[in-house]
CSV table of C-alpha atoms and ligand atoms in Angstrom, one decimal:
chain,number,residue,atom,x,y,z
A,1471,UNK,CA,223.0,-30.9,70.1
A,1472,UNK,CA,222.4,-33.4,67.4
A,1473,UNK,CA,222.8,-32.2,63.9
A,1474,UNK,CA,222.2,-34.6,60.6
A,1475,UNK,CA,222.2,-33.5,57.0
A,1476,UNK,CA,222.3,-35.6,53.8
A,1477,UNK,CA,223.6,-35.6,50.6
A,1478,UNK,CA,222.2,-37.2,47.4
A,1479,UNK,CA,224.7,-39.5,45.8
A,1480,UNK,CA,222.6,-38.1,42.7
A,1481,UNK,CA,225.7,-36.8,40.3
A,1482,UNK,CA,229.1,-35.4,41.0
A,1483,UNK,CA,228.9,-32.8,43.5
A,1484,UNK,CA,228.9,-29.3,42.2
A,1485,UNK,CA,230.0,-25.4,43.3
A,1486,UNK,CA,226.5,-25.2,44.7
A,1487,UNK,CA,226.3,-28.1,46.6
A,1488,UNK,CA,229.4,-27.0,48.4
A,1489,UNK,CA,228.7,-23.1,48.6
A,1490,UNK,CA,224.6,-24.0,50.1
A,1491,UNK,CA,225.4,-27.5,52.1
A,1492,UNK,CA,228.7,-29.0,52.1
A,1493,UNK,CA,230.6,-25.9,53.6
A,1494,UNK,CA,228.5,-25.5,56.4
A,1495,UNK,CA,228.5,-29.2,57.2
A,1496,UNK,CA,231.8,-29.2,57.7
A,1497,UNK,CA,232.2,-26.0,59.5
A,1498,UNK,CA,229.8,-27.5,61.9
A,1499,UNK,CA,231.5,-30.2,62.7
A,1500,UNK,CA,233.8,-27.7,65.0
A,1501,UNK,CA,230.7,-26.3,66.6
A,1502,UNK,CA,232.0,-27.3,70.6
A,1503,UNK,CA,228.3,-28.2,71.4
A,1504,UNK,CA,227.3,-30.1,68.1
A,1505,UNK,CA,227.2,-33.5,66.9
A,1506,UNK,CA,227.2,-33.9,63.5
A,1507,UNK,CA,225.9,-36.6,61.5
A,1508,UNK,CA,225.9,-36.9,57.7
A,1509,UNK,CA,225.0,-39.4,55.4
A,1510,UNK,CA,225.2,-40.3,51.7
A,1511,UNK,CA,221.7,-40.7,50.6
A,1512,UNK,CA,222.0,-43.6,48.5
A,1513,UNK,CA,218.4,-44.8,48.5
A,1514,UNK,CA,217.1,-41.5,47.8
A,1515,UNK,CA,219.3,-41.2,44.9
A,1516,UNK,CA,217.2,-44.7,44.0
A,1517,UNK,CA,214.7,-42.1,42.8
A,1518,UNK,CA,216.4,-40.7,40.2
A,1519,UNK,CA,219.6,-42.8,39.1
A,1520,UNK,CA,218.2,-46.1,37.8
A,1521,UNK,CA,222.2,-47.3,36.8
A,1522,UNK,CA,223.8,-49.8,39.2
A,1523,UNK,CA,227.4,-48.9,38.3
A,1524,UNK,CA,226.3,-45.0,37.8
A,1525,UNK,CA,224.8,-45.0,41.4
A,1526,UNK,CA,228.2,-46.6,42.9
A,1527,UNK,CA,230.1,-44.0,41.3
A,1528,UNK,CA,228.1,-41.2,42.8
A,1529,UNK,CA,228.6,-42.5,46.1
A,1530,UNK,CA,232.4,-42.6,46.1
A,1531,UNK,CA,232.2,-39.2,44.6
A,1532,UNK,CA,230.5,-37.9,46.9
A,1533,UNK,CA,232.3,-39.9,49.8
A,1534,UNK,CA,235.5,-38.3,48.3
A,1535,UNK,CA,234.7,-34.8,48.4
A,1536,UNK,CA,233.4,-34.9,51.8
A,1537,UNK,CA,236.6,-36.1,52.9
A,1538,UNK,CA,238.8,-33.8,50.7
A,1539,UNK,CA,237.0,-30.6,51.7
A,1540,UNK,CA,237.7,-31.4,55.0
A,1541,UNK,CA,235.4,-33.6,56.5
A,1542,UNK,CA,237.7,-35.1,59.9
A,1543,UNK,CA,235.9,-38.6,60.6
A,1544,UNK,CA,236.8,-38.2,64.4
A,1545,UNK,CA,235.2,-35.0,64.7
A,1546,UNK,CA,231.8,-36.3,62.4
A,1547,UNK,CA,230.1,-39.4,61.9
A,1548,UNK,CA,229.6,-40.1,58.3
A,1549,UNK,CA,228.0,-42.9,56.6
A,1550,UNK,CA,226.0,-44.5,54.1
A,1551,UNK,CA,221.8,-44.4,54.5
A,1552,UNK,CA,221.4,-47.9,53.4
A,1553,UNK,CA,224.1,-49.1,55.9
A,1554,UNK,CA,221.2,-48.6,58.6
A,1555,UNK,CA,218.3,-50.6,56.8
A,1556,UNK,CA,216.6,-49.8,59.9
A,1557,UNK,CA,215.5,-46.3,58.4
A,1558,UNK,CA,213.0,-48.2,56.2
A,1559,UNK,CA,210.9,-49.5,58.8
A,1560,UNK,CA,210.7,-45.9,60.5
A,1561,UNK,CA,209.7,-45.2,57.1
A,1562,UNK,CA,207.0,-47.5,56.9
A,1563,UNK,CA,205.7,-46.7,60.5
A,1564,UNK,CA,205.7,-42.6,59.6
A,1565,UNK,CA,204.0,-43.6,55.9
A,1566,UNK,CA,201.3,-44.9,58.2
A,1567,UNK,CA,199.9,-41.7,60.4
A,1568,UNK,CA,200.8,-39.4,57.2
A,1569,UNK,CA,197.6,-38.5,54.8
A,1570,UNK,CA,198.1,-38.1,51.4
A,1571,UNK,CA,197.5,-34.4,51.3
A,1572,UNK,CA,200.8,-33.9,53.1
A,1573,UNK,CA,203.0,-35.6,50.5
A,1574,UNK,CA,200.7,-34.4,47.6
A,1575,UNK,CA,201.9,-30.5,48.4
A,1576,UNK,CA,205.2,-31.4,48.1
A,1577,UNK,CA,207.4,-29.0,45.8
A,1578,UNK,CA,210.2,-31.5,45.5
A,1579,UNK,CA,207.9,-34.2,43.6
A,1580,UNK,CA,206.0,-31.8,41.5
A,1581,UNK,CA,209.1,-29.8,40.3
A,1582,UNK,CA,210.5,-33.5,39.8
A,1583,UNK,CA,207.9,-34.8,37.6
A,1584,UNK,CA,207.2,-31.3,35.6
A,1585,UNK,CA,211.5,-32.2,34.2
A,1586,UNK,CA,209.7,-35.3,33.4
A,1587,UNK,CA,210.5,-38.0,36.1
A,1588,UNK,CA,208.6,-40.9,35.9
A,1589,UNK,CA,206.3,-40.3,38.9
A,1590,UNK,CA,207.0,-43.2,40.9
A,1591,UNK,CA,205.9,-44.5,44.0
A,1592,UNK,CA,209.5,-44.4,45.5
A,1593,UNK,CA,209.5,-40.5,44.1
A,1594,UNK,CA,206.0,-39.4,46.1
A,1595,UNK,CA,207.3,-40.9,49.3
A,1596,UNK,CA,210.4,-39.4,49.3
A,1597,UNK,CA,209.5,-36.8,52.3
A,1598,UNK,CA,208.9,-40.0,54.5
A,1599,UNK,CA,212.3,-41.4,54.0
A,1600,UNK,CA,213.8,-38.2,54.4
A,1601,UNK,CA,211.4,-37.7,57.6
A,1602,UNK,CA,212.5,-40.7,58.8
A,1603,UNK,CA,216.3,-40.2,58.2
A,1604,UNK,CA,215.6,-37.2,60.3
A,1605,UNK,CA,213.8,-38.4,63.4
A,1606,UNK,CA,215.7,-42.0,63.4
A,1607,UNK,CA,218.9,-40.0,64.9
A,1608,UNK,CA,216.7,-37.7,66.9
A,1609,UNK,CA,218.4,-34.5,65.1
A,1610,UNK,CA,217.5,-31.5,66.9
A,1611,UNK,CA,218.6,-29.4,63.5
A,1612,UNK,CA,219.1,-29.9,59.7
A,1613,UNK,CA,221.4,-28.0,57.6
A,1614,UNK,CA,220.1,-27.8,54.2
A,1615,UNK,CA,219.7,-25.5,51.0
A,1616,UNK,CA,216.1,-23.4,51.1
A,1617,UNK,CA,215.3,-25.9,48.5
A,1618,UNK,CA,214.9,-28.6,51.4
A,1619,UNK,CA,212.6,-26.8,54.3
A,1620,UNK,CA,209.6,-28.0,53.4
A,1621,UNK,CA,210.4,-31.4,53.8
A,1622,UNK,CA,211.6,-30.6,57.5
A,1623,UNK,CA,208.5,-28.5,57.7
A,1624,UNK,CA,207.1,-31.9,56.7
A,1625,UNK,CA,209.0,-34.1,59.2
A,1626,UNK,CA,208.0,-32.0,61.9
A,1627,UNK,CA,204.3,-32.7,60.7
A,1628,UNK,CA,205.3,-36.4,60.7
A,1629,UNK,CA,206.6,-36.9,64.0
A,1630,UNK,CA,203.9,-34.9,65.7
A,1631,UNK,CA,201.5,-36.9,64.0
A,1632,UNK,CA,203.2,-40.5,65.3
A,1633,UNK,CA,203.8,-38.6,68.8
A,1634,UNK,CA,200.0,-38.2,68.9
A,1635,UNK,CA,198.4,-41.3,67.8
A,1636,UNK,CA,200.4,-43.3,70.5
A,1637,UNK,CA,200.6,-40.9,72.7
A,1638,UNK,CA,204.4,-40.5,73.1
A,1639,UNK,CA,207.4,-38.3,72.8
A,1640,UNK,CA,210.1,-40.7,70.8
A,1641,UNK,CA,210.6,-38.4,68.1
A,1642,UNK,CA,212.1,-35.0,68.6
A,1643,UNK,CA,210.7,-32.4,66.4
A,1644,UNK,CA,213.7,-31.1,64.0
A,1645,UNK,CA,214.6,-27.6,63.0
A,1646,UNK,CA,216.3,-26.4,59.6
A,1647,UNK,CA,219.5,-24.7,59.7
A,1648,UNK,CA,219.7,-22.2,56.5
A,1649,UNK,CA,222.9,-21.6,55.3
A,1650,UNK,CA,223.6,-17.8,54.4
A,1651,UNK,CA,224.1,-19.0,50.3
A,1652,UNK,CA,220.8,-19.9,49.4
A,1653,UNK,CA,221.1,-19.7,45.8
A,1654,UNK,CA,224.1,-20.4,43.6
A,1655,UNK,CA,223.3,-19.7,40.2
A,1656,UNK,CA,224.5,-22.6,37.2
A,1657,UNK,CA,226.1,-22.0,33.8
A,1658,UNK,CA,222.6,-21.2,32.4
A,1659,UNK,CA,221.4,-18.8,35.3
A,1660,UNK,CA,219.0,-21.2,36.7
A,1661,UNK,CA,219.7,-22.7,40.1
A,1662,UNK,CA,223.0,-25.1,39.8
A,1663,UNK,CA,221.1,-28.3,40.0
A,1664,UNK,CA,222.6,-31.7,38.8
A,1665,UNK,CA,219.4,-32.5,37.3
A,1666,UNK,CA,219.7,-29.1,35.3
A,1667,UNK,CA,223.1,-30.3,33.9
A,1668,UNK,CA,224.5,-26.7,34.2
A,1669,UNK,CA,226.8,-27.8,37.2
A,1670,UNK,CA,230.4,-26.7,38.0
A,1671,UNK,CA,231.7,-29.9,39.5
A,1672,UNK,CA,233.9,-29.4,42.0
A,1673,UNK,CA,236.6,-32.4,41.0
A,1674,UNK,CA,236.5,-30.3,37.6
A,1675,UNK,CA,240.0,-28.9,35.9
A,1676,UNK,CA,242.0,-27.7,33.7
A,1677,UNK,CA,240.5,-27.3,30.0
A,1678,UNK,CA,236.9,-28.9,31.2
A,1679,UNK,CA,236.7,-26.6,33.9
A,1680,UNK,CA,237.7,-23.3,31.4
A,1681,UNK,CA,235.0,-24.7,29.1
A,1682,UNK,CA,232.7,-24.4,31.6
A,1683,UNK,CA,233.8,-21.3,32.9
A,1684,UNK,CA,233.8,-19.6,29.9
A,1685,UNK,CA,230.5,-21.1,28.5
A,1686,UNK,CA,228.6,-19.2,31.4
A,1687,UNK,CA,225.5,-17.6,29.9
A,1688,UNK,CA,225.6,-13.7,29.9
A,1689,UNK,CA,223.5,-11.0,28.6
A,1690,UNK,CA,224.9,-9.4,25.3
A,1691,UNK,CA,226.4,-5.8,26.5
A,1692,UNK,CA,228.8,-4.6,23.6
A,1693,UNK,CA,232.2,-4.9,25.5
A,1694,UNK,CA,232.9,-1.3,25.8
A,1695,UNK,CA,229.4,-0.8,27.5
A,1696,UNK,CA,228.8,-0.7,31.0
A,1697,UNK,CA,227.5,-3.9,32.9
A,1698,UNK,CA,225.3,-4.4,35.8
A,1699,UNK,CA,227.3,-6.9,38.2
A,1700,UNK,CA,223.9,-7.5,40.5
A,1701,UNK,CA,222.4,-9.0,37.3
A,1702,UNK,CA,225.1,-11.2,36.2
A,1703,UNK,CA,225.8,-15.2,36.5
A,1704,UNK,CA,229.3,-14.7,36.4
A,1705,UNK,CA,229.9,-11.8,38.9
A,1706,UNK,CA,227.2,-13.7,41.6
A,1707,UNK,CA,229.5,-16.9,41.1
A,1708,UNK,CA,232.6,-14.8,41.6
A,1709,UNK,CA,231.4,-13.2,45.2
A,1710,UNK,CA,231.1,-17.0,46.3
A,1711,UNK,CA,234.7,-16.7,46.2
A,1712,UNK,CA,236.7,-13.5,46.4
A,1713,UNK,CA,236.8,-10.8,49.1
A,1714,UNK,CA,235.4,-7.5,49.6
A,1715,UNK,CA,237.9,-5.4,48.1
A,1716,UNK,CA,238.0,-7.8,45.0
A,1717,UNK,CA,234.4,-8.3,44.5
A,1718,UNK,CA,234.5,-4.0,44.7
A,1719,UNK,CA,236.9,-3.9,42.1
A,1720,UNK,CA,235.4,-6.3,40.0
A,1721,UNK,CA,231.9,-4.3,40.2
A,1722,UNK,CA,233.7,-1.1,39.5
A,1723,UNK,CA,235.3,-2.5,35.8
A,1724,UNK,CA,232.2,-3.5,35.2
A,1725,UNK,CA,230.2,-0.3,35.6
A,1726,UNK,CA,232.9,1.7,34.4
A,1727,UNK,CA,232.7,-0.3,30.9
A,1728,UNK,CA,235.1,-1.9,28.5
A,1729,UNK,CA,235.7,-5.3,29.5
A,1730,UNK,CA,233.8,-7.7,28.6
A,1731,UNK,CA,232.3,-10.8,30.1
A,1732,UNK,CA,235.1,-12.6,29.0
A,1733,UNK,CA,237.6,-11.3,31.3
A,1734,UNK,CA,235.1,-11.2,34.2
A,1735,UNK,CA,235.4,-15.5,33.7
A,1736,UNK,CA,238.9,-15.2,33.4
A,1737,UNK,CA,239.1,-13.6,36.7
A,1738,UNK,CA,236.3,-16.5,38.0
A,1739,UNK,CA,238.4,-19.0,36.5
A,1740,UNK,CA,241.6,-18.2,38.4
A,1741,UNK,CA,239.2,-17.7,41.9
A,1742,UNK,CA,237.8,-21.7,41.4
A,1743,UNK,CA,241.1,-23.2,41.0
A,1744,UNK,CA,242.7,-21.2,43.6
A,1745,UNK,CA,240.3,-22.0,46.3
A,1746,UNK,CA,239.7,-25.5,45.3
A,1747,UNK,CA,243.3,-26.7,44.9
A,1748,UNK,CA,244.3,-28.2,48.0
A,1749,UNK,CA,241.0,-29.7,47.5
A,1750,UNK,CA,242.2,-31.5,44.6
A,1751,UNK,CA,245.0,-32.7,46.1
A,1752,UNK,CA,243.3,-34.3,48.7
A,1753,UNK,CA,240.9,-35.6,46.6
A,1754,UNK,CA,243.7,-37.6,43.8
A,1755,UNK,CA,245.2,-38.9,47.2
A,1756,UNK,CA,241.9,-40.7,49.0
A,1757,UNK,CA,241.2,-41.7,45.0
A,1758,UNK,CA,244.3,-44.5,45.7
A,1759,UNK,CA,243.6,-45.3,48.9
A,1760,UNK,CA,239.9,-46.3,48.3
A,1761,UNK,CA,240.1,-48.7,51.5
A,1762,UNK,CA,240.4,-46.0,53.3
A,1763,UNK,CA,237.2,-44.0,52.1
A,1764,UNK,CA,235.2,-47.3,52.4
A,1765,UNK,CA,236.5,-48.1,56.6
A,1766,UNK,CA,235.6,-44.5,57.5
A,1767,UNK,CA,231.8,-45.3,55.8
A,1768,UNK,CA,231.8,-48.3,57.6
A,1769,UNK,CA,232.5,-46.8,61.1
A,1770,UNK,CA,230.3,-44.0,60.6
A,1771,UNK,CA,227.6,-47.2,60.1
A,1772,UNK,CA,228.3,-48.9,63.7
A,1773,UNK,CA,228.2,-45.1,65.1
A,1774,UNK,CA,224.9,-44.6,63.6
A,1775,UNK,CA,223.3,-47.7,63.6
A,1776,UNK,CA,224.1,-47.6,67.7
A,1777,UNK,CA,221.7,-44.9,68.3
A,1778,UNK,CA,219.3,-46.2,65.5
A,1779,UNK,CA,218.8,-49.5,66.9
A,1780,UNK,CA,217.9,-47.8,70.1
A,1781,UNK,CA,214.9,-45.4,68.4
A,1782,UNK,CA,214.0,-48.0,66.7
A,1783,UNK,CA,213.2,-50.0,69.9
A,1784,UNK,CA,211.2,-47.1,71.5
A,1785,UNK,CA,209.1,-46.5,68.3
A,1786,UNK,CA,208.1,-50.7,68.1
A,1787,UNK,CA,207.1,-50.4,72.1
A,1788,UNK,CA,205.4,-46.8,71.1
A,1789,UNK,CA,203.1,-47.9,68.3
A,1790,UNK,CA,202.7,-52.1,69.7
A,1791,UNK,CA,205.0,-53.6,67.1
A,1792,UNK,CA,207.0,-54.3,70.8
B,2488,ADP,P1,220.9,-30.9,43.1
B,2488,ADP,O1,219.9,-29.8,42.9
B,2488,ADP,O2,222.2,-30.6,42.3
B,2488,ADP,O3,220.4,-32.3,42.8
B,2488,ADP,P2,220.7,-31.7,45.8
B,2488,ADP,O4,219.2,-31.6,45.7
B,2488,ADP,O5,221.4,-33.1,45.9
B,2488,ADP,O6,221.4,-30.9,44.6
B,2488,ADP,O7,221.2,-30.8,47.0
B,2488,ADP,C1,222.2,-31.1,48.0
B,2488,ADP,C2,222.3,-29.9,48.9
B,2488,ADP,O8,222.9,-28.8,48.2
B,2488,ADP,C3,221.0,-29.4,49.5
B,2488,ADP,O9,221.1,-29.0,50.8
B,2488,ADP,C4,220.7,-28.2,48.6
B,2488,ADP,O10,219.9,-27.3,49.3
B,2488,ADP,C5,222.0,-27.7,48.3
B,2488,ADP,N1,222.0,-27.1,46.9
B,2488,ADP,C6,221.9,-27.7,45.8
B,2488,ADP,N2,222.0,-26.8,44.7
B,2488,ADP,C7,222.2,-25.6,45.3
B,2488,ADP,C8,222.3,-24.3,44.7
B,2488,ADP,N3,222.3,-24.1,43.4
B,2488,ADP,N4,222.5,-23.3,45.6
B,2488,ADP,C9,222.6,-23.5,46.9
B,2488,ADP,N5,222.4,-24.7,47.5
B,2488,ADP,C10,222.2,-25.8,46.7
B,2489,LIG,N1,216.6,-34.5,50.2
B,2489,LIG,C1,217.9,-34.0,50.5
B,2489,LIG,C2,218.5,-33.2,49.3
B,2489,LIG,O1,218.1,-33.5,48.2
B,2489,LIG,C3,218.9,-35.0,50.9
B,2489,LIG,C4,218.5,-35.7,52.2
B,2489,LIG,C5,217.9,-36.9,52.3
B,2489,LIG,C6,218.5,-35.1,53.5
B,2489,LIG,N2,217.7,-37.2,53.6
B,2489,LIG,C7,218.0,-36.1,54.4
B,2489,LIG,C8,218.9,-33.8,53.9
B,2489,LIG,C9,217.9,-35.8,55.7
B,2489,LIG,C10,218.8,-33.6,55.3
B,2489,LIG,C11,218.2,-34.6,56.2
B,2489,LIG,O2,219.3,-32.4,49.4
């Protein structure tokens, strides 16, 4: 079964990128019936990061921590989006059996332009391109965030409605795979978002990553006090990483009163860089052998553009265009 997820080369990835995507994209990639595909979404990011040297930056970031969290290139095919120009035309061809009112319910673009993004075209047809990453692989499921289902629920729409006008079955209607972590709250409580600058990025260390640790937004309980752990930022960040019995001990100091929230991030603290270390390792070793980073994008690209050449054939004969 054909599995393809995407990642927005829109800002260094965070804690809740890897907690509601990247984890489960790599776990799948042992799955002994699944083939995964993943992709940097570099054109998507076009949306948003308007910085030439900014947007190739994003992309090796994001290229390097797919790599150092474990992402085994024989095992996954992993690649660039605009290394298969061919999604475009899909694009194009999708655009044109899709109404308006489709893309005009979109919660993606609204949310998008109430932060105040310019509200370009690029930015309203953004469900197409992602509809057409989607259907150009034939990806029977799509791993993504809750954040993201509408826009499957969207590409289903789209390739029903291309199936129909010409009478065809070319594209294979998608289903989203949720991951278990749908939410991982920021520094500020909202959802971590890059484009809510209240990430923990995962490449983060030493006194930048205790700054941010301990600048997590709590509620102002007097230190000897009692504390509600189901209501705080700090204790739902530190279940992403410890066990059972730690997360029960954790919740009992903090119903039992006098400790404050400050020890609570200590104990965070020690969790991130614990669990991310042989990350970061990993990560300062592909950082000097860039070469490397760049041949694995580049046969990802032949792997995908193989079976993207070959949907993109059918879809020409399908709609005359062939
Ligand atoms: P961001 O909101 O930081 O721009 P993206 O939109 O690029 O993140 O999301 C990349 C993937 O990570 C998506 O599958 C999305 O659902 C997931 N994701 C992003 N932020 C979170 C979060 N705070 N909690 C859980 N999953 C998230
Ligand atoms: N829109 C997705 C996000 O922001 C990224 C993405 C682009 C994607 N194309 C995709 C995800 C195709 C899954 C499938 O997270």
């Amino acid at each position: 079964m054909r599995i393809l997820s995407g990642v927005q080369p829109s800002g260094a990835p965070h804690i809740g990128n890897y907690f509601g995507a990247i984890k489960q994209h790599i776990e799948l990639q042992d799955k002994p019936d699944a083939e995964a595909y993943y992709f940097i979404a570099d054109y998507h990011a076009m949306t948003t990061v308007h910085d030439a040297d900014e947007l190739r930056g994003y992309i090796m970031d994001v290229a390097l921590d797919y790599l150092a969290l474990g992402l085994d290139p024989k095992k996954a095919v992993f690649f660039r989006q605009s290394a298969i120009p061919e999604v475009l035309e899909l694009t194009w061809m999708l655009g044109c059996c899709t109404g308006m009112g489709l893309l005009e319910r979109a919660h993606s673009y609204k949310d998008k332009i109430a932060r105040g993004f310019k509200p370009s075209v690029g930015l309203f047809y953004y469900p197409v391109l992602m509809a057409a990453d989607i259907l150009l692989y034939k990806s029977k499921r799509v791993p993504v965030g809750a954040d993201q289902v509408q826009h499957i629920e969207m590409t289903q729409d789209m390739a029903e409605y291309f199936n129909n006008r010409y009478g065809t079955d070319v594209l294979v209607r998608p289903e989203p795979l949720l991951n278990a972590t749908a939410r991982v709250p920021g520094t500020d409580g909202q959802k971590m978002s890059k484009s809510y600058k209240n990430t923990i990025s995962l490449a983060l260390e030493g006194k930048a990553l205790k700054k941010t640790v301990m600048g997590i937004v709590t509620d102002s309980t007097p230190l000897e006090d009692p504390k509600d752990p189901d209501t705080c930022n700090v204790f739902s960040l530190y279940q992403l990483f410890a066990n059972e019995d730690e997360q029960k001990a954790l919740a009992e100091q903090y119903r039992a009163g006098g400790m404050g929230y400050g020890d609570a991030k200590k104990q965070l603290l020690e969790k991130i860089q614990e669990y991310f270390a042989p990350y970061r390792e990993k990560r300062k070793e592909l950082e000097q052998n860039l070469d490397h980073v760049r041949d694995v994008l580049k046969d990802g690209a032949e792997r995908a553009r193989a079976i993207a050449t070959v949907t993109l054939d059918e879809v020409r004969k399908a709609s005359g265009l062939l």
